[in-house]
Amino acid sequence: RRRLRLNGTIAMQPDGAIHLHTKQVYFNCPQYIQLRQLEASAIAQVGLGEAIVSPALSPSQQQWLAQVDTFFIASSHPDGADVSHRGGNPGFVQVVNANKLVFPDYAGNNMFNTLGNLFQQPQAGLLFIDFERGNTLQLTGTAQIVWDSEALAAFAGAQRLIEFEVSQAIATTNAMPHRWRFVEYSPYNPL
């Protein structure tokens, strides 16, 4: 399990290629990454599916999110944007209702990139990937850091909680051409 953070800029080239100019590259905490194996023979040959936009989570989306073990959080700061991995055992994301999620912030690299961004700018995005089917669920909304609460006890290993208020959900079928087979959970996931 490895996690590499890249900071820089991207630009679309006239030929359609994406140019990435890195300003910083460094290894980051890989503790909560689940091990998955890329299925080379399972590349989807169909095009991008339908994207359904809604102001809230559907019951089936809520049920799926309550079982995820991985997602990505996008936050921003005056100099740009940041995307970071979040992982845990299934159920580490708590669905409060159709517009609210709560998830733990575990001990990591102690750089607090995401938390610092959310503290300054609460607008954020979450990306959930169905690794077996290639579907995605993108959520935009606002995040609030819960520094101290009795609710922490419900999340083993949590140092803080993040409450995420959903303002928009975009569900896209077949968004990812690759498929990944689950191998094992991270041995660092709190039990």
XYZ file of N, CA and C in Angstrom:
573
model
N 0.845 -1.175 0.000
C 0.000 0.000 0.000
C 0.883 1.229 0.000
N 0.655 2.071 -0.968
C 1.415 3.316 -1.056
C 0.456 4.453 -1.357
N 0.815 5.609 -0.873
C 0.013 6.799 -1.123
C 0.970 7.942 -1.418
N 0.824 8.510 -2.578
C 1.699 9.584 -3.026
C 0.854 10.830 -3.263
N 1.278 11.942 -2.705
C 0.556 13.199 -2.893
C 1.310 14.053 -3.904
N 0.568 14.554 -4.883
C 1.115 15.446 -5.895
C 0.428 16.793 -5.758
N 1.176 17.849 -5.730
C 0.625 19.198 -5.766
C 1.212 19.903 -6.969
N 0.365 20.560 -7.727
C 0.831 21.256 -8.908
C -0.324 21.786 -9.715
N -0.114 21.913 -11.001
C -1.143 22.425 -11.901
C -1.309 21.478 -13.078
N -2.510 21.482 -13.644
C -2.765 20.694 -14.845
C -3.284 21.626 -15.931
N -3.030 21.251 -17.157
C -3.512 22.025 -18.299
C -3.819 21.071 -19.443
N -4.911 21.334 -20.130
C -5.281 20.547 -21.299
C -4.462 21.023 -22.490
N -3.856 20.089 -23.186
C -3.050 20.397 -24.362
C -3.943 20.381 -25.607
N -3.530 21.046 -26.685
C -4.339 21.075 -27.916
C -4.658 19.682 -28.467
N -3.758 18.717 -28.241
C -3.993 17.362 -28.750
C -4.876 16.525 -27.823
N -5.385 17.139 -26.742
C -6.252 16.427 -25.813
C -5.531 15.825 -24.630
N -4.212 15.835 -24.662
C -3.442 15.295 -23.534
C -3.523 16.246 -22.342
N -3.339 15.702 -21.175
C -3.318 16.499 -19.952
C -1.874 16.639 -19.507
N -1.440 17.861 -19.286
C -0.074 18.137 -18.832
C -0.117 18.416 -17.331
N 0.665 17.675 -16.573
C 0.750 17.850 -15.125
C 2.112 18.422 -14.785
N 2.114 19.600 -14.182
C 3.354 20.232 -13.724
C 3.370 20.135 -12.202
N 4.255 19.314 -11.670
C 4.287 19.113 -10.221
C 5.135 20.171 -9.533
N 4.629 20.622 -8.380
C 5.367 21.559 -7.535
C 5.864 20.859 -6.277
N 5.084 19.896 -5.815
C 5.463 19.102 -4.646
C 5.058 17.659 -4.889
N 5.900 16.737 -4.469
C 5.590 15.312 -4.517
C 6.126 14.704 -3.236
N 5.248 14.040 -2.484
C 5.717 13.402 -1.258
C 4.801 12.244 -0.880
N 5.383 11.288 -0.158
C 4.606 10.156 0.320
C 3.737 10.606 1.471
N 2.583 9.968 1.588
C 1.613 10.324 2.597
C 1.192 9.061 3.336
N 0.493 9.227 4.418
C 0.061 8.118 5.264
C -0.780 7.108 4.474
N -0.330 5.845 4.350
C -1.094 4.839 3.621
C -1.926 3.932 4.535
N -2.103 4.323 5.785
C -2.641 3.400 6.787
C -4.005 2.802 6.465
N -4.919 3.561 5.913
C -6.301 3.097 5.806
C -6.692 2.734 4.373
N -5.710 2.355 3.574
C -5.968 1.979 2.185
C -6.272 0.484 2.115
N -7.422 0.159 1.539
C -7.788 -1.246 1.345
C -7.013 -1.765 0.129
N -6.618 -3.009 0.194
C -5.868 -3.601 -0.912
C -6.850 -4.115 -1.967
N -6.673 -3.626 -3.185
C -7.483 -4.061 -4.318
C -6.547 -4.393 -5.471
N -6.983 -5.322 -6.296
C -6.197 -5.752 -7.449
C -6.899 -5.298 -8.719
N -6.175 -4.579 -9.571
C -6.732 -4.150 -10.846
C -7.014 -5.383 -11.690
N -8.205 -5.463 -12.217
C -8.604 -6.578 -13.066
C -8.363 -6.163 -14.516
N -7.218 -6.515 -15.054
C -6.845 -6.095 -16.409
C -7.837 -6.592 -17.454
N -8.420 -7.744 -17.233
C -9.350 -8.302 -18.210
C -10.755 -7.738 -18.049
N -10.965 -6.903 -17.038
C -12.314 -6.405 -16.764
C -12.477 -4.936 -17.132
N -11.823 -4.506 -18.195
C -11.976 -3.122 -18.639
C -13.297 -3.009 -19.392
N -14.127 -2.108 -18.928
C -15.446 -1.943 -19.533
C -15.308 -1.422 -20.961
N -16.014 -2.042 -21.877
C -15.950 -1.641 -23.276
C -17.127 -0.752 -23.668
N -17.977 -0.437 -22.717
C -19.121 0.426 -23.008
C -18.787 1.846 -22.594
N -19.494 2.789 -23.169
C -19.231 4.196 -22.892
C -19.761 4.635 -21.542
N -19.482 5.879 -21.243
C -19.932 6.498 -20.010
C -21.444 6.413 -19.918
N -21.930 6.026 -18.765
C -23.359 5.884 -18.565
C -24.031 7.194 -18.221
N -25.265 7.083 -17.840
C -26.081 8.246 -17.508
C -25.666 8.849 -16.169
N -25.687 10.165 -16.095
C -25.432 10.872 -14.839
C -26.763 11.413 -14.329
N -27.099 11.055 -13.106
C -28.347 11.502 -12.494
C -28.008 12.476 -11.374
N -28.542 13.688 -11.478
C -28.273 14.748 -10.512
C -29.484 14.909 -9.604
N -29.225 15.024 -8.303
C -30.315 15.235 -7.349
C -29.817 16.067 -6.171
N -30.742 16.692 -5.432
C -30.345 17.507 -4.282
C -30.143 16.701 -2.999
N -30.378 15.403 -3.068
C -30.267 14.561 -1.871
C -29.944 13.131 -2.282
N -29.591 12.326 -1.305
C -29.273 10.917 -1.537
C -30.544 10.086 -1.611
N -30.597 9.185 -2.574
C -31.728 8.264 -2.680
C -31.588 7.186 -1.608
N -32.654 6.454 -1.307
C -32.534 5.358 -0.332
C -31.473 4.324 -0.722
N -31.360 3.986 -2.013
C -30.349 2.994 -2.412
C -28.937 3.564 -2.265
N -28.760 4.848 -2.532
C -27.451 5.477 -2.329
C -27.089 5.503 -0.846
N -28.061 5.803 -0.001
C -27.814 5.810 1.440
C -27.385 4.428 1.921
N -28.051 3.408 1.418
C -27.720 2.030 1.801
C -26.298 1.673 1.356
N -25.927 2.053 0.146
C -24.582 1.764 -0.362
C -23.528 2.506 0.450
N -23.745 3.806 0.710
C -22.758 4.596 1.446
C -22.525 4.066 2.853
N -23.526 3.480 3.447
C -23.379 2.922 4.794
C -22.461 1.705 4.810
N -22.078 1.190 3.629
C -21.219 0.007 3.546
C -19.873 0.256 2.867
N -19.601 1.484 2.433
C -18.341 1.740 1.725
C -17.148 1.646 2.668
N -15.971 1.376 2.092
C -14.737 1.319 2.884
C -13.713 2.351 2.416
N -14.051 3.099 1.367
C -13.109 4.058 0.783
C -13.870 5.192 0.120
N -13.349 6.405 0.248
C -13.818 7.520 -0.569
C -12.709 8.557 -0.656
N -12.938 9.580 -1.459
C -11.967 10.652 -1.651
C -12.644 11.973 -1.325
N -11.928 12.854 -0.636
C -12.475 14.152 -0.250
C -11.671 15.260 -0.917
N -12.377 16.177 -1.572
C -11.757 17.333 -2.217
C -12.034 18.565 -1.371
N -10.983 19.323 -1.114
C -11.108 20.565 -0.356
C -10.279 21.626 -1.067
N -10.399 22.867 -0.616
C -9.656 23.926 -1.300
C -9.034 24.898 -0.308
N -8.089 25.655 -0.840
C -7.385 26.679 -0.072
C -7.049 27.800 -1.051
N -6.565 28.942 -0.582
C -6.322 30.071 -1.492
C -5.389 29.763 -2.664
N -4.490 28.805 -2.511
C -3.538 28.498 -3.579
C -3.964 27.342 -4.472
N -5.139 26.760 -4.234
C -5.569 25.669 -5.093
C -6.469 24.673 -4.393
N -6.514 23.490 -4.955
C -7.388 22.432 -4.460
C -6.563 21.249 -3.980
N -7.212 20.363 -3.249
C -6.541 19.214 -2.655
C -7.522 18.050 -2.663
N -7.046 16.864 -2.952
C -7.868 15.660 -2.874
C -7.133 14.659 -2.013
N -7.861 14.037 -1.104
C -7.244 13.103 -0.176
C -8.107 11.855 -0.022
N -7.462 10.763 0.287
C -8.102 9.463 0.502
C -8.636 9.357 1.927
N -9.769 8.694 2.085
C -10.284 8.331 3.405
C -10.710 6.870 3.335
N -10.344 6.107 4.351
C -10.703 4.696 4.358
C -10.983 4.192 5.751
N -11.661 3.063 5.821
C -11.999 2.420 7.085
C -12.758 1.143 6.795
N -13.213 0.488 7.823
C -14.029 -0.703 7.625
C -15.409 -0.303 7.116
N -16.121 -1.219 6.446
C -17.480 -0.891 6.009
C -18.295 -0.369 7.198
N -19.007 0.718 6.953
C -19.784 1.339 8.019
C -19.091 2.526 8.656
N -17.850 2.826 8.235
C -17.163 3.968 8.844
C -17.783 5.295 8.415
N -18.556 5.292 7.339
C -19.352 6.464 6.961
C -20.759 6.230 7.497
N -21.216 7.145 8.324
C -22.561 7.038 8.896
C -23.501 7.944 8.108
N -24.588 7.361 7.618
C -25.604 8.128 6.906
C -26.639 8.565 7.933
N -26.716 9.862 8.177
C -27.663 10.400 9.158
C -29.039 10.539 8.522
N -29.080 11.101 7.316
C -30.322 11.228 6.555
C -29.948 11.476 5.090
N -30.917 11.832 4.264
C -30.681 11.995 2.826
C -29.749 13.152 2.492
N -29.474 14.019 3.458
C -28.595 15.163 3.205
C -27.442 15.290 4.182
N -27.205 14.268 4.991
C -26.131 14.413 5.979
C -25.390 13.099 6.203
N -24.040 13.195 6.142
C -23.143 12.083 6.449
C -22.223 12.513 7.581
N -21.751 11.537 8.338
C -20.727 11.773 9.357
C -19.664 10.702 9.170
N -18.396 11.115 9.206
C -17.317 10.136 9.109
C -16.174 10.552 10.019
N -15.366 9.570 10.454
C -14.278 9.852 11.387
C -13.042 10.406 10.697
N -12.279 11.147 11.462
C -10.941 11.554 11.047
C -9.983 10.785 11.940
N -9.271 9.833 11.353
C -8.330 9.001 12.098
C -6.949 9.649 12.134
N -6.114 9.168 13.031
C -4.721 9.624 13.080
C -4.057 9.274 11.753
N -3.305 10.211 11.215
C -2.647 9.979 9.931
C -1.253 10.550 9.930
N -0.983 11.404 8.956
C 0.368 11.940 8.794
C 0.621 13.200 9.627
N -0.387 13.668 10.337
C -0.290 14.867 11.186
C 0.088 16.126 10.413
N -0.233 16.157 9.129
C -0.011 17.379 8.347
C -1.290 18.210 8.272
N -2.446 17.578 8.462
C -3.752 18.235 8.540
C -4.074 19.071 7.302
N -3.659 18.600 6.119
C -3.959 19.313 4.873
C -5.466 19.504 4.709
N -6.206 18.401 4.759
C -7.647 18.469 4.534
C -8.345 19.225 5.653
N -8.020 18.906 6.898
C -8.676 19.596 8.014
C -8.409 21.092 7.983
N -7.187 21.483 7.681
C -6.870 22.906 7.582
C -7.680 23.590 6.496
N -7.810 22.911 5.360
C -8.621 23.467 4.277
C -10.076 23.609 4.690
N -10.640 22.550 5.300
C -12.048 22.585 5.698
C -12.306 23.632 6.769
N -11.346 23.835 7.639
C -11.486 24.850 8.684
C -11.602 26.243 8.060
N -10.816 26.493 7.009
C -10.828 27.795 6.334
C -11.952 27.928 5.303
N -12.266 26.816 4.643
C -13.220 26.826 3.527
C -14.049 25.547 3.605
N -15.269 25.605 4.153
C -16.033 24.373 4.392
C -16.630 23.707 3.147
N -16.648 24.394 2.000
C -17.170 23.750 0.797
C -16.234 22.610 0.412
N -16.828 21.467 0.091
C -16.024 20.283 -0.212
C -16.786 19.358 -1.152
N -16.070 18.375 -1.657
C -16.668 17.353 -2.498
C -16.206 15.980 -2.048
N -17.080 15.002 -2.178
C -16.747 13.615 -1.854
C -16.959 12.777 -3.105
N -16.056 11.842 -3.350
C -16.182 10.915 -4.473
C -16.162 9.498 -3.933
N -17.227 8.764 -4.222
C -17.335 7.356 -3.851
C -17.300 6.543 -5.138
N -16.471 5.504 -5.156
C -16.312 4.665 -6.342
C -16.785 3.253 -6.038
N -17.630 2.733 -6.910
C -17.999 1.321 -6.861
C -16.931 0.602 -7.682
N -15.926 0.072 -7.001
C -14.757 -0.492 -7.671
C -15.091 -1.712 -8.519
N -16.138 -2.441 -8.179
C -16.494 -3.653 -8.920
C -17.308 -3.361 -10.172
N -18.077 -2.269 -10.165
C -18.964 -1.973 -11.286
C -18.565 -0.727 -12.077
N -17.693 0.110 -11.504
C -17.252 1.310 -12.202
C -18.172 2.508 -12.061
N -19.169 2.413 -11.200
C -20.071 3.537 -10.977
C -19.463 4.504 -9.966
N -19.870 5.767 -10.038
C -19.389 6.751 -9.066
C -20.555 7.547 -8.500
N -20.327 8.085 -7.318
C -21.263 9.008 -6.686
C -20.446 10.195 -6.209
N -20.729 11.363 -6.787
C -20.042 12.598 -6.415
C -20.997 13.429 -5.564
N -20.510 13.881 -4.421
C -21.320 14.722 -3.548
C -20.635 16.063 -3.371
N -21.400 17.125 -3.448
C -20.883 18.444 -3.100
C -21.693 18.964 -1.930
N -21.042 19.783 -1.117
C -21.718 20.322 0.050
C -20.744 21.025 0.964
N -21.090 21.069 2.238
C -20.238 21.731 3.225
C -19.865 20.752 4.328
N -18.651 20.916 4.806
C -18.122 20.043 5.859
C -17.879 20.861 7.121
N -18.199 20.264 8.238
C -17.930 20.896 9.528
C -17.118 19.922 10.371
N -16.030 20.404 10.937
C -15.192 19.576 11.803
C -15.793 19.574 13.199
N -16.000 18.379 13.740
C -16.481 18.230 15.116
C -15.267 17.843 15.944
N -14.772 18.791 16.711
C -13.521 18.590 17.448
C -13.699 17.727 18.682
N -14.817 17.872 19.339
C -15.036 17.129 20.581
C -16.530 16.907 20.743
N -16.922 15.677 20.896
C -18.338 15.360 21.004
C -18.491 13.968 21.598
N -19.607 13.754 22.260
C -19.914 12.405 22.747
C -20.060 11.441 21.578
N -20.396 11.960 20.413
C -20.566 11.119 19.226
C -19.268 10.441 18.799
N -18.121 10.960 19.222
C -16.834 10.328 18.892
C -16.782 8.877 19.355
N -17.448 8.576 20.450
C -17.417 7.223 21.011
C -18.002 6.188 20.055
N -18.864 6.618 19.146
C -19.484 5.690 18.193
C -18.550 5.323 17.040
N -17.395 5.982 16.950
C -16.448 5.751 15.860
C -15.106 5.338 16.451
N -14.843 4.045 16.482
C -13.585 3.540 17.047
C -12.397 4.202 16.366
N -11.463 4.696 17.162
C -10.235 5.274 16.637
C -10.336 6.703 16.139
N -11.523 7.292 16.168
C -11.692 8.654 15.643
C -11.077 9.679 16.587
N -10.358 10.623 16.014
C -9.840 11.745 16.792
C -10.746 12.959 16.666
N -11.448 13.024 15.553
C -12.421 14.066 15.270
C -13.471 13.449 14.357
N -14.555 14.173 14.126
C -15.567 13.763 13.159
C -15.731 14.871 12.132
N -16.184 14.485 10.957
C -16.548 15.444 9.922
C -18.032 15.229 9.634
N -18.813 16.288 9.776
C -20.217 16.262 9.380
C -20.296 16.894 7.998
N -20.885 16.162 7.058
C -20.961 16.637 5.675
C -22.419 16.821 5.295
N -22.774 18.046 4.930
C -24.132 18.387 4.503
C -24.171 18.363 2.979
N -24.951 17.448 2.420
C -25.028 17.253 0.970
C -25.912 18.328 0.340
N -25.389 19.009 -0.678
C -26.215 19.955 -1.434
C -26.538 19.416 -2.829
N -25.676 18.521 -3.341
C -25.935 17.911 -4.641
C -25.264 16.546 -4.720
N -25.966 15.614 -5.368
C -25.429 14.270 -5.609
C -25.479 14.005 -7.111
N -24.375 13.482 -7.646
C -24.330 13.100 -9.060
C -23.910 11.637 -9.125
N -24.840 10.794 -9.531
C -24.571 9.359 -9.673
C -24.340 9.068 -11.151
N -23.194 8.465 -11.468
C -22.856 8.166 -12.859
C -22.570 6.680 -13.001
N -23.288 6.043 -13.904
C -23.036 4.629 -14.157
C -21.884 4.490 -15.138
N -21.096 3.462 -14.938
C -19.965 3.137 -15.806
C -19.014 4.326 -16.001
N -18.781 5.077 -14.935
C -17.901 6.250 -15.013
C -16.430 5.862 -15.097
N -16.084 4.720 -14.548
C -14.690 4.264 -14.518
C -14.546 3.045 -15.429
N -13.595 3.060 -16.363
C -13.451 1.919 -17.266
C -12.812 0.698 -16.613
N -12.091 0.890 -15.515
C -11.397 -0.223 -14.867
C -12.226 -0.799 -13.723
N -11.928 -2.052 -13.407
C -12.576 -2.728 -12.282
C -11.483 -3.234 -11.356
N -11.759 -3.234 -10.068
C -10.806 -3.700 -9.080
C -11.451 -4.774 -8.229
N -10.687 -5.810 -7.936
C -11.137 -6.902 -7.070
C -10.627 -6.625 -5.662
N -11.519 -6.710 -4.699
C -11.137 -6.508 -3.306
C -10.245 -7.660 -2.857
N -9.143 -7.342 -2.148
C -8.233 -8.360 -1.626
C -8.318 -8.407 -0.108
N -8.055 -7.270 0.564
C -8.148 -7.260 2.028
C -8.235 -5.833 2.555
N -8.801 -5.740 3.761
C -8.872 -4.446 4.438
C -7.507 -4.083 5.005
N -7.293 -2.814 5.186
C -6.053 -2.351 5.804
C -5.962 -2.892 7.226
N -4.797 -3.375 7.630
C -4.645 -3.852 9.010
C -4.698 -2.707 10.024
N -4.672 -1.467 9.562
C -4.710 -0.307 10.457
C -6.124 0.210 10.710
N -7.113 -0.311 9.980
C -8.485 0.145 10.196
C -8.895 -0.110 11.641
N -9.429 0.904 12.326
C -9.924 0.673 13.694
C -11.066 -0.335 13.680
N -11.121 -1.148 14.694
C -12.174 -2.173 14.777
C -13.363 -1.682 15.552
